[in-house]
């Protein structure tokens, strides 16, 4: 039994901050959460006094990739060996966990399946990963690398699976299932608003995934492709840069989550040019940024459930570690800090279908807990200072004891 003490606790459900909190952890689970004066700490418990810190649920990044390209590698997404990227991704996994991300949803890339399994087996440290396997796109669609002939793409792509027609769409889903995918990622639109699949194809993709017990995430900016995905029963909308009132009402009514992915655009604009990203792509990102933020704020204000997703993990300038940027940008756009935290905890867990196990500091939930100095409901940037991380009841990272003492109120 472990007893975690901290001056403040945010439980993930948005209901304020508990002062002088104690969390009891037995094995992999949380067994009690109370203020210190109401709870007797069992004498045999190992006490971890985090002092003047805020304790909160492990963060969830609901849109990542684990396939980081080497800087300057021309067409690295296709031609750099996936084995090399996978080894690089093990470093990203460790850094993400150290930064407080205990769960991540990979939405495209075959290798994340193996990374997930290595972490789950305890071979290497990292967040709990849910992986989609290859993302499914249309012929000539987003992430179908058109500089290769189609037969090459089929052979070497470790990011995308091109599918055409309802039957092949079902087959593409089954292939990911066979590979061990936890969910399915589909490309309903590209970077613009053109619908990439017919309604029948979209329906086949989502129906087959649901039949096999997998949720579906759709890359969809807006327009007919997004509407098809909503109507066919998609679970989460990724990006959603051009949501209209009809979309928002539908998402609210059917409990469909929006993952706005603000951080990737910010990084592309800020750091892309240094890494050789073409100016036209940077300009396009700048054009997208405003609509992305406006669409997110419209959804947030209208009551659509929001999750946080950095979309990090492909580019050399989006390596995992500072994924908190997504929460910082949400707050900068006008979201309340507490709501950004709920998006990255409770909502993230629900969007992944794990709301009964993760996302809240509550008796019965899995003990994924992090702590940071300061109070992120006051200053969201404080989440960059996470220095305590527990995943499934095991301490991965904690402040040195003298440091803990210095932070203590006693
Ligand atoms: Zn992505």
mmCIF file of C-alpha atoms and ligand atoms in Angstrom:
data_model
loop_
_atom_site.group_PDB
_atom_site.id
_atom_site.type_symbol
_atom_site.label_atom_id
_atom_site.label_comp_id
_atom_site.label_asym_id
_atom_site.label_seq_id
_atom_site.Cartn_x
_atom_site.Cartn_y
_atom_site.Cartn_z
ATOM 1 C CA UNK A 1 0.000 0.000 0.000
ATOM 2 C CA UNK A 2 1.226 3.496 -0.895
ATOM 3 C CA UNK A 3 -0.100 6.769 0.518
ATOM 4 C CA UNK A 4 0.421 9.833 -1.672
ATOM 5 C CA UNK A 5 0.110 13.196 0.041
ATOM 6 C CA UNK A 6 -0.050 16.542 -1.738
ATOM 7 C CA UNK A 7 -1.242 20.056 -0.957
ATOM 8 C CA UNK A 8 -3.705 19.998 -3.858
ATOM 9 C CA UNK A 9 -5.545 17.362 -5.870
ATOM 10 C CA UNK A 10 -7.402 17.701 -9.165
ATOM 11 C CA UNK A 11 -9.460 14.569 -9.689
ATOM 12 C CA UNK A 12 -10.110 14.943 -13.414
ATOM 13 C CA UNK A 13 -13.881 15.372 -13.301
ATOM 14 C CA UNK A 14 -13.740 19.154 -13.200
ATOM 15 C CA UNK A 15 -15.089 19.532 -9.645
ATOM 16 C CA UNK A 16 -12.553 21.895 -8.158
ATOM 17 C CA UNK A 17 -9.384 21.315 -6.175
ATOM 18 C CA UNK A 18 -9.154 19.225 -2.994
ATOM 19 C CA UNK A 19 -6.732 20.702 -0.428
ATOM 20 C CA UNK A 20 -4.367 18.530 1.653
ATOM 21 C CA UNK A 21 -5.222 15.370 -0.200
ATOM 22 C CA UNK A 22 -4.279 11.766 0.438
ATOM 23 C CA UNK A 23 -4.561 9.051 -2.203
ATOM 24 C CA UNK A 24 -4.182 5.425 -1.152
ATOM 25 C CA UNK A 25 -2.900 3.052 -3.811
ATOM 26 C CA UNK A 26 -3.037 -0.706 -3.396
ATOM 27 C CA UNK A 27 -1.276 -2.623 -6.159
ATOM 28 C CA UNK A 28 -2.460 -1.239 -9.486
ATOM 29 C CA UNK A 29 -5.520 0.562 -8.169
ATOM 30 C CA UNK A 30 -6.584 3.636 -6.262
ATOM 31 C CA UNK A 31 -8.477 2.548 -3.142
ATOM 32 C CA UNK A 32 -9.210 5.853 -1.385
ATOM 33 C CA UNK A 33 -9.124 9.600 -2.047
ATOM 34 C CA UNK A 34 -9.736 11.989 0.853
ATOM 35 C CA UNK A 35 -8.538 15.119 2.570
ATOM 36 C CA UNK A 36 -5.828 14.309 5.129
ATOM 37 C CA UNK A 37 -7.947 15.086 8.207
ATOM 38 C CA UNK A 38 -10.634 12.599 7.158
ATOM 39 C CA UNK A 39 -8.442 9.627 6.351
ATOM 40 C CA UNK A 40 -6.273 7.457 8.563
ATOM 41 C CA UNK A 41 -3.175 6.321 6.681
ATOM 42 C CA UNK A 42 -2.584 2.611 7.413
ATOM 43 C CA UNK A 43 0.599 2.267 9.529
ATOM 44 C CA UNK A 44 2.232 -0.130 7.065
ATOM 45 C CA UNK A 45 1.685 2.176 4.072
ATOM 46 C CA UNK A 46 4.682 3.668 2.286
ATOM 47 C CA UNK A 47 4.108 7.428 2.485
ATOM 48 C CA UNK A 48 5.114 9.542 -0.513
ATOM 49 C CA UNK A 49 4.848 13.153 0.594
ATOM 50 C CA UNK A 50 4.720 15.386 -2.471
ATOM 51 C CA UNK A 51 4.365 18.543 -0.390
ATOM 52 C CA UNK A 52 3.484 21.721 -2.230
ATOM 53 C CA UNK A 53 2.456 20.001 -5.410
ATOM 54 C CA UNK A 54 -0.747 19.350 -7.303
ATOM 55 C CA UNK A 55 -1.654 15.713 -7.822
ATOM 56 C CA UNK A 56 -3.737 14.818 -10.845
ATOM 57 C CA UNK A 57 -4.631 11.891 -13.103
ATOM 58 C CA UNK A 58 -2.013 10.811 -15.634
ATOM 59 C CA UNK A 59 -2.465 12.803 -18.832
ATOM 60 C CA UNK A 60 -3.860 11.295 -22.012
ATOM 61 C CA UNK A 61 -2.698 12.404 -25.454
ATOM 62 C CA UNK A 62 -5.421 11.129 -27.764
ATOM 63 C CA UNK A 63 -3.692 11.836 -31.073
ATOM 64 C CA UNK A 64 -0.072 10.850 -31.541
ATOM 65 C CA UNK A 65 2.194 8.850 -33.802
ATOM 66 C CA UNK A 66 5.267 6.832 -32.901
ATOM 67 C CA UNK A 67 7.203 7.036 -36.130
ATOM 68 C CA UNK A 68 9.665 9.926 -35.809
ATOM 69 C CA UNK A 69 11.579 10.770 -38.977
ATOM 70 C CA UNK A 70 15.199 11.766 -38.953
ATOM 71 C CA UNK A 71 15.835 15.461 -39.596
ATOM 72 C CA UNK A 72 16.649 16.175 -43.215
ATOM 73 C CA UNK A 73 15.732 12.714 -44.465
ATOM 74 C CA UNK A 74 14.174 13.250 -47.881
ATOM 75 C CA UNK A 75 10.884 11.342 -48.019
ATOM 76 C CA UNK A 76 11.746 9.971 -44.581
ATOM 77 C CA UNK A 77 8.148 9.006 -43.969
ATOM 78 C CA UNK A 78 8.471 6.269 -46.580
ATOM 79 C CA UNK A 79 12.111 5.441 -47.080
ATOM 80 C CA UNK A 80 13.738 5.596 -43.685
ATOM 81 C CA UNK A 81 13.632 2.066 -42.291
ATOM 82 C CA UNK A 82 10.793 1.641 -39.840
ATOM 83 C CA UNK A 83 13.119 -0.324 -37.553
ATOM 84 C CA UNK A 84 15.269 2.784 -37.078
ATOM 85 C CA UNK A 85 12.214 4.896 -36.364
ATOM 86 C CA UNK A 86 10.872 2.384 -33.900
ATOM 87 C CA UNK A 87 14.081 2.521 -31.861
ATOM 88 C CA UNK A 88 13.873 6.317 -31.915
ATOM 89 C CA UNK A 89 10.238 6.019 -30.802
ATOM 90 C CA UNK A 90 11.279 4.117 -27.665
ATOM 91 C CA UNK A 91 13.027 7.321 -26.557
ATOM 92 C CA UNK A 92 9.871 9.299 -27.315
ATOM 93 C CA UNK A 93 7.820 6.862 -25.254
ATOM 94 C CA UNK A 94 10.090 7.310 -22.246
ATOM 95 C CA UNK A 95 10.051 11.108 -22.599
ATOM 96 C CA UNK A 96 6.269 11.191 -22.916
ATOM 97 C CA UNK A 97 5.846 9.159 -19.731
ATOM 98 C CA UNK A 98 8.374 11.340 -17.893
ATOM 99 C CA UNK A 99 6.311 14.380 -18.934
ATOM 100 C CA UNK A 100 3.209 12.902 -17.306
ATOM 101 C CA UNK A 101 1.491 11.204 -20.242
ATOM 102 C CA UNK A 102 0.472 7.783 -18.969
ATOM 103 C CA UNK A 103 -1.802 6.924 -21.912
ATOM 104 C CA UNK A 104 -1.490 7.721 -25.609
ATOM 105 C CA UNK A 105 -3.580 6.842 -28.617
ATOM 106 C CA UNK A 106 -1.548 6.263 -31.763
ATOM 107 C CA UNK A 107 -3.602 7.084 -34.846
ATOM 108 C CA UNK A 108 -1.443 5.813 -37.664
ATOM 109 C CA UNK A 109 1.694 3.703 -37.925
ATOM 110 C CA UNK A 110 2.242 -0.028 -37.818
ATOM 111 C CA UNK A 111 5.156 0.120 -35.379
ATOM 112 C CA UNK A 112 3.153 1.537 -32.491
ATOM 113 C CA UNK A 113 1.606 -1.918 -32.151
ATOM 114 C CA UNK A 114 5.011 -3.404 -31.305
ATOM 115 C CA UNK A 115 5.954 -0.455 -29.122
ATOM 116 C CA UNK A 116 2.674 -0.907 -27.231
ATOM 117 C CA UNK A 117 3.431 -4.580 -26.642
ATOM 118 C CA UNK A 118 7.025 -3.949 -25.524
ATOM 119 C CA UNK A 119 5.826 -1.366 -22.993
ATOM 120 C CA UNK A 120 2.981 -3.581 -21.779
ATOM 121 C CA UNK A 121 5.448 -6.446 -21.303
ATOM 122 C CA UNK A 122 7.693 -4.187 -19.206
ATOM 123 C CA UNK A 123 10.625 -4.344 -21.657
ATOM 124 C CA UNK A 124 10.858 -0.557 -21.882
ATOM 125 C CA UNK A 125 9.186 2.345 -20.051
ATOM 126 C CA UNK A 126 6.438 4.291 -21.755
ATOM 127 C CA UNK A 127 2.793 5.233 -21.649
ATOM 128 C CA UNK A 128 -0.005 2.735 -22.118
ATOM 129 C CA UNK A 129 -0.598 2.846 -25.877
ATOM 130 C CA UNK A 130 -3.709 2.222 -27.914
ATOM 131 C CA UNK A 131 -2.713 1.738 -31.532
ATOM 132 C CA UNK A 132 -4.630 1.937 -34.793
ATOM 133 C CA UNK A 133 -2.159 0.113 -37.021
ATOM 134 C CA UNK A 134 -2.079 1.547 -40.536
ATOM 135 C CA UNK A 135 -4.408 4.468 -41.097
ATOM 136 C CA UNK A 136 -6.884 3.797 -43.883
ATOM 137 C CA UNK A 137 -7.070 6.258 -46.751
ATOM 138 C CA UNK A 138 -8.422 6.360 -50.304
ATOM 139 C CA UNK A 139 -6.511 5.978 -53.562
ATOM 140 C CA UNK A 140 -4.606 9.227 -54.047
ATOM 141 C CA UNK A 141 -5.911 10.471 -50.685
ATOM 142 C CA UNK A 142 -4.210 12.029 -47.662
ATOM 143 C CA UNK A 143 -1.101 9.992 -46.714
ATOM 144 C CA UNK A 144 -1.188 7.931 -49.915
ATOM 145 C CA UNK A 145 2.349 8.866 -50.983
ATOM 146 C CA UNK A 146 1.788 9.762 -54.599
ATOM 147 C CA UNK A 147 5.489 9.939 -55.411
ATOM 148 C CA UNK A 148 5.498 6.135 -55.331
ATOM 149 C CA UNK A 149 3.720 3.725 -57.621
ATOM 150 C CA UNK A 150 0.679 2.096 -55.962
ATOM 151 C CA UNK A 151 2.296 -1.353 -55.733
ATOM 152 C CA UNK A 152 5.226 0.162 -53.858
ATOM 153 C CA UNK A 153 2.926 1.853 -51.391
ATOM 154 C CA UNK A 154 1.226 -1.445 -50.761
ATOM 155 C CA UNK A 155 4.578 -3.091 -50.101
ATOM 156 C CA UNK A 156 6.494 -0.571 -48.048
ATOM 157 C CA UNK A 157 4.100 1.807 -46.312
ATOM 158 C CA UNK A 158 4.233 1.517 -42.548
ATOM 159 C CA UNK A 159 1.833 4.433 -42.109
ATOM 160 C CA UNK A 160 -1.102 4.015 -44.466
ATOM 161 C CA UNK A 161 -3.269 1.392 -46.160
ATOM 162 C CA UNK A 162 -4.991 2.520 -49.340
ATOM 163 C CA UNK A 163 -8.484 1.054 -49.717
ATOM 164 C CA UNK A 164 -11.017 1.303 -52.518
ATOM 165 C CA UNK A 165 -14.647 0.166 -52.517
ATOM 166 C CA UNK A 166 -16.685 -1.130 -49.547
ATOM 167 C CA UNK A 167 -15.322 -4.682 -49.689
ATOM 168 C CA UNK A 168 -11.702 -3.575 -49.716
ATOM 169 C CA UNK A 169 -12.492 -1.118 -46.911
ATOM 170 C CA UNK A 170 -13.742 -4.002 -44.780
ATOM 171 C CA UNK A 171 -10.650 -6.014 -45.697
ATOM 172 C CA UNK A 172 -8.394 -3.089 -44.704
ATOM 173 C CA UNK A 173 -10.082 -2.964 -41.289
ATOM 174 C CA UNK A 174 -9.695 -6.713 -40.856
ATOM 175 C CA UNK A 175 -5.992 -6.437 -41.700
ATOM 176 C CA UNK A 176 -5.474 -3.944 -38.872
ATOM 177 C CA UNK A 177 -7.489 -6.163 -36.541
ATOM 178 C CA UNK A 178 -5.285 -9.106 -37.491
ATOM 179 C CA UNK A 179 -2.200 -6.985 -36.825
ATOM 180 C CA UNK A 180 -3.499 -6.316 -33.310
ATOM 181 C CA UNK A 181 -4.988 -2.834 -33.637
ATOM 182 C CA UNK A 182 -7.048 -1.416 -30.765
ATOM 183 C CA UNK A 183 -8.902 1.065 -32.951
ATOM 184 C CA UNK A 184 -9.254 2.121 -36.574
ATOM 185 C CA UNK A 185 -8.177 5.440 -38.075
ATOM 186 C CA UNK A 186 -9.772 6.595 -41.306
ATOM 187 C CA UNK A 187 -9.062 9.606 -43.505
ATOM 188 C CA UNK A 188 -12.503 11.076 -44.215
ATOM 189 C CA UNK A 189 -11.011 14.247 -45.693
ATOM 190 C CA UNK A 190 -7.517 15.357 -46.647
ATOM 191 C CA UNK A 191 -5.976 18.641 -45.570
ATOM 192 C CA UNK A 192 -8.929 20.367 -47.231
ATOM 193 C CA UNK A 193 -12.600 19.450 -47.127
ATOM 194 C CA UNK A 194 -12.884 17.035 -50.042
ATOM 195 C CA UNK A 195 -14.620 13.797 -49.048
ATOM 196 C CA UNK A 196 -12.144 10.973 -49.623
ATOM 197 C CA UNK A 197 -14.494 8.024 -49.338
ATOM 198 C CA UNK A 198 -18.042 7.446 -50.579
ATOM 199 C CA UNK A 199 -20.717 7.039 -47.925
ATOM 200 C CA UNK A 200 -20.841 3.301 -48.628
ATOM 201 C CA UNK A 201 -17.085 3.030 -48.058
ATOM 202 C CA UNK A 202 -17.271 5.053 -44.836
ATOM 203 C CA UNK A 203 -20.145 2.931 -43.594
ATOM 204 C CA UNK A 204 -18.223 -0.267 -44.410
ATOM 205 C CA UNK A 205 -15.117 0.954 -42.556
ATOM 206 C CA UNK A 206 -16.975 1.966 -39.420
ATOM 207 C CA UNK A 207 -19.379 -0.962 -39.382
ATOM 208 C CA UNK A 208 -16.580 -3.510 -39.758
ATOM 209 C CA UNK A 209 -14.504 -1.840 -37.038
ATOM 210 C CA UNK A 210 -17.410 -1.737 -34.598
ATOM 211 C CA UNK A 211 -18.263 -5.364 -35.322
ATOM 212 C CA UNK A 212 -14.708 -6.265 -34.349
ATOM 213 C CA UNK A 213 -14.958 -4.221 -31.149
ATOM 214 C CA UNK A 214 -12.794 -1.317 -32.296
ATOM 215 C CA UNK A 215 -13.615 2.370 -32.070
ATOM 216 C CA UNK A 216 -13.069 4.620 -35.074
ATOM 217 C CA UNK A 217 -11.177 7.915 -35.254
ATOM 218 C CA UNK A 218 -11.742 10.013 -38.342
ATOM 219 C CA UNK A 219 -9.361 12.608 -39.730
ATOM 220 C CA UNK A 220 -12.021 15.062 -40.874
ATOM 221 C CA UNK A 221 -11.866 18.815 -41.298
ATOM 222 C CA UNK A 222 -15.454 19.465 -42.326
ATOM 223 C CA UNK A 223 -17.968 19.200 -45.150
ATOM 224 C CA UNK A 224 -19.505 16.048 -46.665
ATOM 225 C CA UNK A 225 -16.676 13.691 -45.649
ATOM 226 C CA UNK A 226 -17.063 14.670 -42.010
ATOM 227 C CA UNK A 227 -20.851 14.475 -42.167
ATOM 228 C CA UNK A 228 -20.645 10.971 -43.663
ATOM 229 C CA UNK A 229 -18.367 9.865 -40.828
ATOM 230 C CA UNK A 230 -20.755 11.292 -38.215
ATOM 231 C CA UNK A 231 -23.786 9.672 -39.798
ATOM 232 C CA UNK A 232 -22.019 6.310 -40.112
ATOM 233 C CA UNK A 233 -21.273 6.283 -36.369
ATOM 234 C CA UNK A 234 -17.684 7.470 -35.953
ATOM 235 C CA UNK A 235 -16.439 7.815 -32.353
ATOM 236 C CA UNK A 236 -13.980 10.720 -32.538
ATOM 237 C CA UNK A 237 -13.332 13.547 -34.998
ATOM 238 C CA UNK A 238 -9.682 14.486 -35.436
ATOM 239 C CA UNK A 239 -8.812 18.107 -36.340
ATOM 240 C CA UNK A 240 -12.380 19.251 -37.213
ATOM 241 C CA UNK A 241 -11.250 22.625 -38.511
ATOM 242 C CA UNK A 242 -14.539 23.558 -40.172
ATOM 243 C CA UNK A 243 -17.361 22.267 -37.981
ATOM 244 C CA UNK A 244 -20.756 23.847 -38.649
ATOM 245 C CA UNK A 245 -23.749 24.112 -36.300
ATOM 246 C CA UNK A 246 -25.281 20.919 -37.679
ATOM 247 C CA UNK A 247 -22.056 18.983 -36.992
ATOM 248 C CA UNK A 248 -21.811 20.350 -33.459
ATOM 249 C CA UNK A 249 -25.425 19.441 -32.659
ATOM 250 C CA UNK A 250 -24.898 15.935 -34.024
ATOM 251 C CA UNK A 251 -21.694 15.462 -32.042
ATOM 252 C CA UNK A 252 -23.368 16.600 -28.823
ATOM 253 C CA UNK A 253 -26.381 14.355 -29.374
ATOM 254 C CA UNK A 254 -24.267 11.279 -30.139
ATOM 255 C CA UNK A 255 -21.437 11.874 -27.671
ATOM 256 C CA UNK A 256 -18.806 12.154 -30.416
ATOM 257 C CA UNK A 257 -15.540 13.702 -29.238
ATOM 258 C CA UNK A 258 -13.496 16.392 -30.949
ATOM 259 C CA UNK A 259 -9.707 16.185 -30.863
ATOM 260 C CA UNK A 260 -8.647 19.604 -32.205
ATOM 261 C CA UNK A 261 -4.835 19.059 -32.513
ATOM 262 C CA UNK A 262 -3.617 22.651 -32.174
ATOM 263 C CA UNK A 263 0.003 21.920 -31.243
ATOM 264 C CA UNK A 264 1.098 20.373 -34.540
ATOM 265 C CA UNK A 265 0.152 23.500 -36.482
ATOM 266 C CA UNK A 266 1.976 25.724 -34.004
ATOM 267 C CA UNK A 267 5.124 23.583 -34.309
ATOM 268 C CA UNK A 268 4.925 23.451 -38.094
ATOM 269 C CA UNK A 269 4.745 27.239 -38.315
ATOM 270 C CA UNK A 270 7.315 27.907 -35.598
ATOM 271 C CA UNK A 271 9.906 25.246 -36.322
ATOM 272 C CA UNK A 272 9.093 23.748 -39.719
ATOM 273 C CA UNK A 273 11.247 26.180 -41.736
ATOM 274 C CA UNK A 274 14.312 25.306 -39.618
ATOM 275 C CA UNK A 275 13.832 21.672 -40.623
ATOM 276 C CA UNK A 276 13.392 22.263 -44.323
ATOM 277 C CA UNK A 277 9.586 22.235 -44.451
ATOM 278 C CA UNK A 278 8.620 23.989 -47.691
ATOM 279 C CA UNK A 279 7.304 27.533 -47.339
ATOM 280 C CA UNK A 280 4.021 26.680 -49.074
ATOM 281 C CA UNK A 281 3.343 24.077 -46.373
ATOM 282 C CA UNK A 282 4.105 26.573 -43.628
ATOM 283 C CA UNK A 283 1.779 29.091 -45.282
ATOM 284 C CA UNK A 284 -0.954 26.471 -45.559
ATOM 285 C CA UNK A 285 -0.521 25.662 -41.870
ATOM 286 C CA UNK A 286 -0.835 29.341 -41.024
ATOM 287 C CA UNK A 287 -4.096 29.493 -42.995
ATOM 288 C CA UNK A 288 -5.355 26.415 -41.161
ATOM 289 C CA UNK A 289 -4.414 27.686 -37.715
ATOM 290 C CA UNK A 290 -7.126 30.319 -37.395
ATOM 291 C CA UNK A 291 -9.920 28.041 -38.561
ATOM 292 C CA UNK A 292 -8.642 25.293 -36.279
ATOM 293 C CA UNK A 293 -8.758 27.546 -33.227
ATOM 294 C CA UNK A 294 -12.125 29.076 -34.156
ATOM 295 C CA UNK A 295 -13.686 25.688 -34.823
ATOM 296 C CA UNK A 296 -12.318 24.312 -31.535
ATOM 297 C CA UNK A 297 -13.676 27.263 -29.551
ATOM 298 C CA UNK A 298 -17.063 26.971 -31.263
ATOM 299 C CA UNK A 299 -17.221 23.290 -30.314
ATOM 300 C CA UNK A 300 -16.001 23.961 -26.767
ATOM 301 C CA UNK A 301 -18.540 26.727 -26.158
ATOM 302 C CA UNK A 302 -21.367 24.642 -27.625
ATOM 303 C CA UNK A 303 -20.663 21.777 -25.202
ATOM 304 C CA UNK A 304 -19.083 19.213 -27.528
ATOM 305 C CA UNK A 305 -16.737 16.979 -25.536
ATOM 306 C CA UNK A 306 -13.114 17.875 -26.215
ATOM 307 C CA UNK A 307 -10.012 15.692 -25.939
ATOM 308 C CA UNK A 308 -6.391 16.753 -26.253
ATOM 309 C CA UNK A 309 -4.171 15.477 -29.043
ATOM 310 C CA UNK A 310 -0.798 16.914 -29.997
ATOM 311 C CA UNK A 311 -0.382 15.020 -33.295
ATOM 312 C CA UNK A 312 3.303 14.782 -32.351
ATOM 313 C CA UNK A 313 5.588 11.916 -33.242
ATOM 314 C CA UNK A 314 6.156 12.024 -36.997
ATOM 315 C CA UNK A 315 8.339 15.046 -37.663
ATOM 316 C CA UNK A 316 11.805 15.616 -36.209
ATOM 317 C CA UNK A 317 10.461 18.806 -34.592
ATOM 318 C CA UNK A 318 7.466 17.106 -32.999
ATOM 319 C CA UNK A 319 9.220 14.532 -30.846
ATOM 320 C CA UNK A 320 7.305 13.582 -27.696
ATOM 321 C CA UNK A 321 8.055 15.308 -24.409
ATOM 322 C CA UNK A 322 6.412 18.720 -24.551
ATOM 323 C CA UNK A 323 2.931 17.466 -25.473
ATOM 324 C CA UNK A 324 1.546 19.742 -22.737
ATOM 325 C CA UNK A 325 1.738 22.426 -25.439
ATOM 326 C CA UNK A 326 -1.687 21.249 -26.624
ATOM 327 C CA UNK A 327 -3.273 22.184 -23.283
ATOM 328 C CA UNK A 328 -1.386 25.472 -23.216
ATOM 329 C CA UNK A 329 -2.717 26.394 -26.670
ATOM 330 C CA UNK A 330 -6.269 25.430 -25.726
ATOM 331 C CA UNK A 331 -6.103 27.775 -22.746
ATOM 332 C CA UNK A 332 -4.519 30.489 -24.880
ATOM 333 C CA UNK A 333 -7.490 30.144 -27.258
ATOM 334 C CA UNK A 334 -9.933 30.794 -24.395
ATOM 335 C CA UNK A 335 -10.571 27.403 -22.769
ATOM 336 C CA UNK A 336 -10.630 27.363 -18.945
ATOM 337 C CA UNK A 337 -7.525 25.622 -17.522
ATOM 338 C CA UNK A 338 -9.695 23.146 -15.590
ATOM 339 C CA UNK A 339 -11.543 22.237 -18.797
ATOM 340 C CA UNK A 340 -8.247 21.650 -20.604
ATOM 341 C CA UNK A 341 -7.248 19.303 -17.765
ATOM 342 C CA UNK A 342 -10.573 17.447 -17.967
ATOM 343 C CA UNK A 343 -10.049 17.148 -21.746
ATOM 344 C CA UNK A 344 -6.641 15.551 -21.128
ATOM 345 C CA UNK A 345 -7.891 13.185 -18.416
ATOM 346 C CA UNK A 346 -11.557 12.187 -18.027
ATOM 347 C CA UNK A 347 -12.609 13.060 -21.580
ATOM 348 C CA UNK A 348 -9.522 11.422 -23.049
ATOM 349 C CA UNK A 349 -10.281 8.209 -21.181
ATOM 350 C CA UNK A 350 -13.913 8.229 -22.330
ATOM 351 C CA UNK A 351 -12.947 8.924 -25.940
ATOM 352 C CA UNK A 352 -10.681 5.880 -25.844
ATOM 353 C CA UNK A 353 -13.431 3.725 -24.344
ATOM 354 C CA UNK A 354 -11.541 3.475 -21.038
ATOM 355 C CA UNK A 355 -13.601 5.850 -18.913
ATOM 356 C CA UNK A 356 -14.376 3.143 -16.369
ATOM 357 C CA UNK A 357 -10.658 2.541 -15.657
ATOM 358 C CA UNK A 358 -8.722 5.735 -16.409
ATOM 359 C CA UNK A 359 -8.878 9.515 -16.366
ATOM 360 C CA UNK A 360 -9.913 10.221 -12.768
ATOM 361 C CA UNK A 361 -8.427 10.041 -9.302
ATOM 362 C CA UNK A 362 -11.154 7.929 -7.795
ATOM 363 C CA UNK A 363 -11.368 4.726 -5.751
ATOM 364 C CA UNK A 364 -11.489 1.754 -8.118
ATOM 365 C CA UNK A 365 -9.648 3.455 -10.983
ATOM 366 C CA UNK A 366 -6.187 2.441 -12.203
ATOM 367 C CA UNK A 367 -3.457 4.305 -10.296
ATOM 368 C CA UNK A 368 -2.124 6.581 -13.040
ATOM 369 C CA UNK A 369 -1.086 9.668 -11.083
ATOM 370 C CA UNK A 370 1.194 12.617 -11.700
ATOM 371 C CA UNK A 371 2.224 15.640 -9.651
ATOM 372 C CA UNK A 372 3.588 19.033 -10.465
ATOM 373 C CA UNK A 373 4.687 22.117 -8.562
ATOM 374 C CA UNK A 374 2.278 25.001 -8.615
ATOM 375 C CA UNK A 375 -1.385 24.869 -9.557
ATOM 376 C CA UNK A 376 -2.207 24.206 -13.225
ATOM 377 C CA UNK A 377 -5.804 25.415 -12.756
ATOM 378 C CA UNK A 378 -4.193 28.785 -12.181
ATOM 379 C CA UNK A 379 -1.315 28.531 -14.639
ATOM 380 C CA UNK A 380 -1.627 25.693 -17.145
ATOM 381 C CA UNK A 381 2.103 25.951 -17.985
ATOM 382 C CA UNK A 382 2.799 24.466 -14.541
ATOM 383 C CA UNK A 383 2.108 21.106 -16.193
ATOM 384 C CA UNK A 384 5.500 21.423 -17.878
ATOM 385 C CA UNK A 385 7.023 20.911 -14.398
ATOM 386 C CA UNK A 386 5.645 17.413 -13.754
ATOM 387 C CA UNK A 387 8.205 15.605 -11.593
ATOM 388 C CA UNK A 388 6.203 12.706 -10.191
ATOM 389 C CA UNK A 389 4.751 9.990 -12.411
ATOM 390 C CA UNK A 390 3.036 6.786 -11.342
ATOM 391 C CA UNK A 391 1.636 4.395 -13.932
ATOM 392 C CA UNK A 392 -0.543 1.439 -12.949
ATOM 393 C CA UNK A 393 0.563 1.842 -9.339
ATOM 394 C CA UNK A 394 4.300 1.775 -10.118
ATOM 395 C CA UNK A 395 6.390 4.906 -9.533
ATOM 396 C CA UNK A 396 8.259 5.791 -12.718
ATOM 397 C CA UNK A 397 9.599 9.128 -11.620
ATOM 398 C CA UNK A 398 9.716 11.086 -8.380
ATOM 399 C CA UNK A 399 11.469 14.155 -7.044
ATOM 400 C CA UNK A 400 14.639 13.574 -5.020
ATOM 401 C CA UNK A 401 13.782 13.355 -1.311
ATOM 402 C CA UNK A 402 15.466 16.665 -0.345
ATOM 403 C CA UNK A 403 13.538 18.250 -3.203
ATOM 404 C CA UNK A 404 10.329 16.758 -1.907
ATOM 405 C CA UNK A 405 11.111 18.093 1.544
ATOM 406 C CA UNK A 406 11.778 21.566 0.137
ATOM 407 C CA UNK A 407 8.386 21.450 -1.507
ATOM 408 C CA UNK A 408 6.701 20.246 1.671
ATOM 409 C CA UNK A 409 4.408 22.443 3.710
ATOM 410 C CA UNK A 410 5.527 20.817 6.962
HETATM 411 ZN ZN1 LIG B 1 -2.071 12.601 -36.953
#
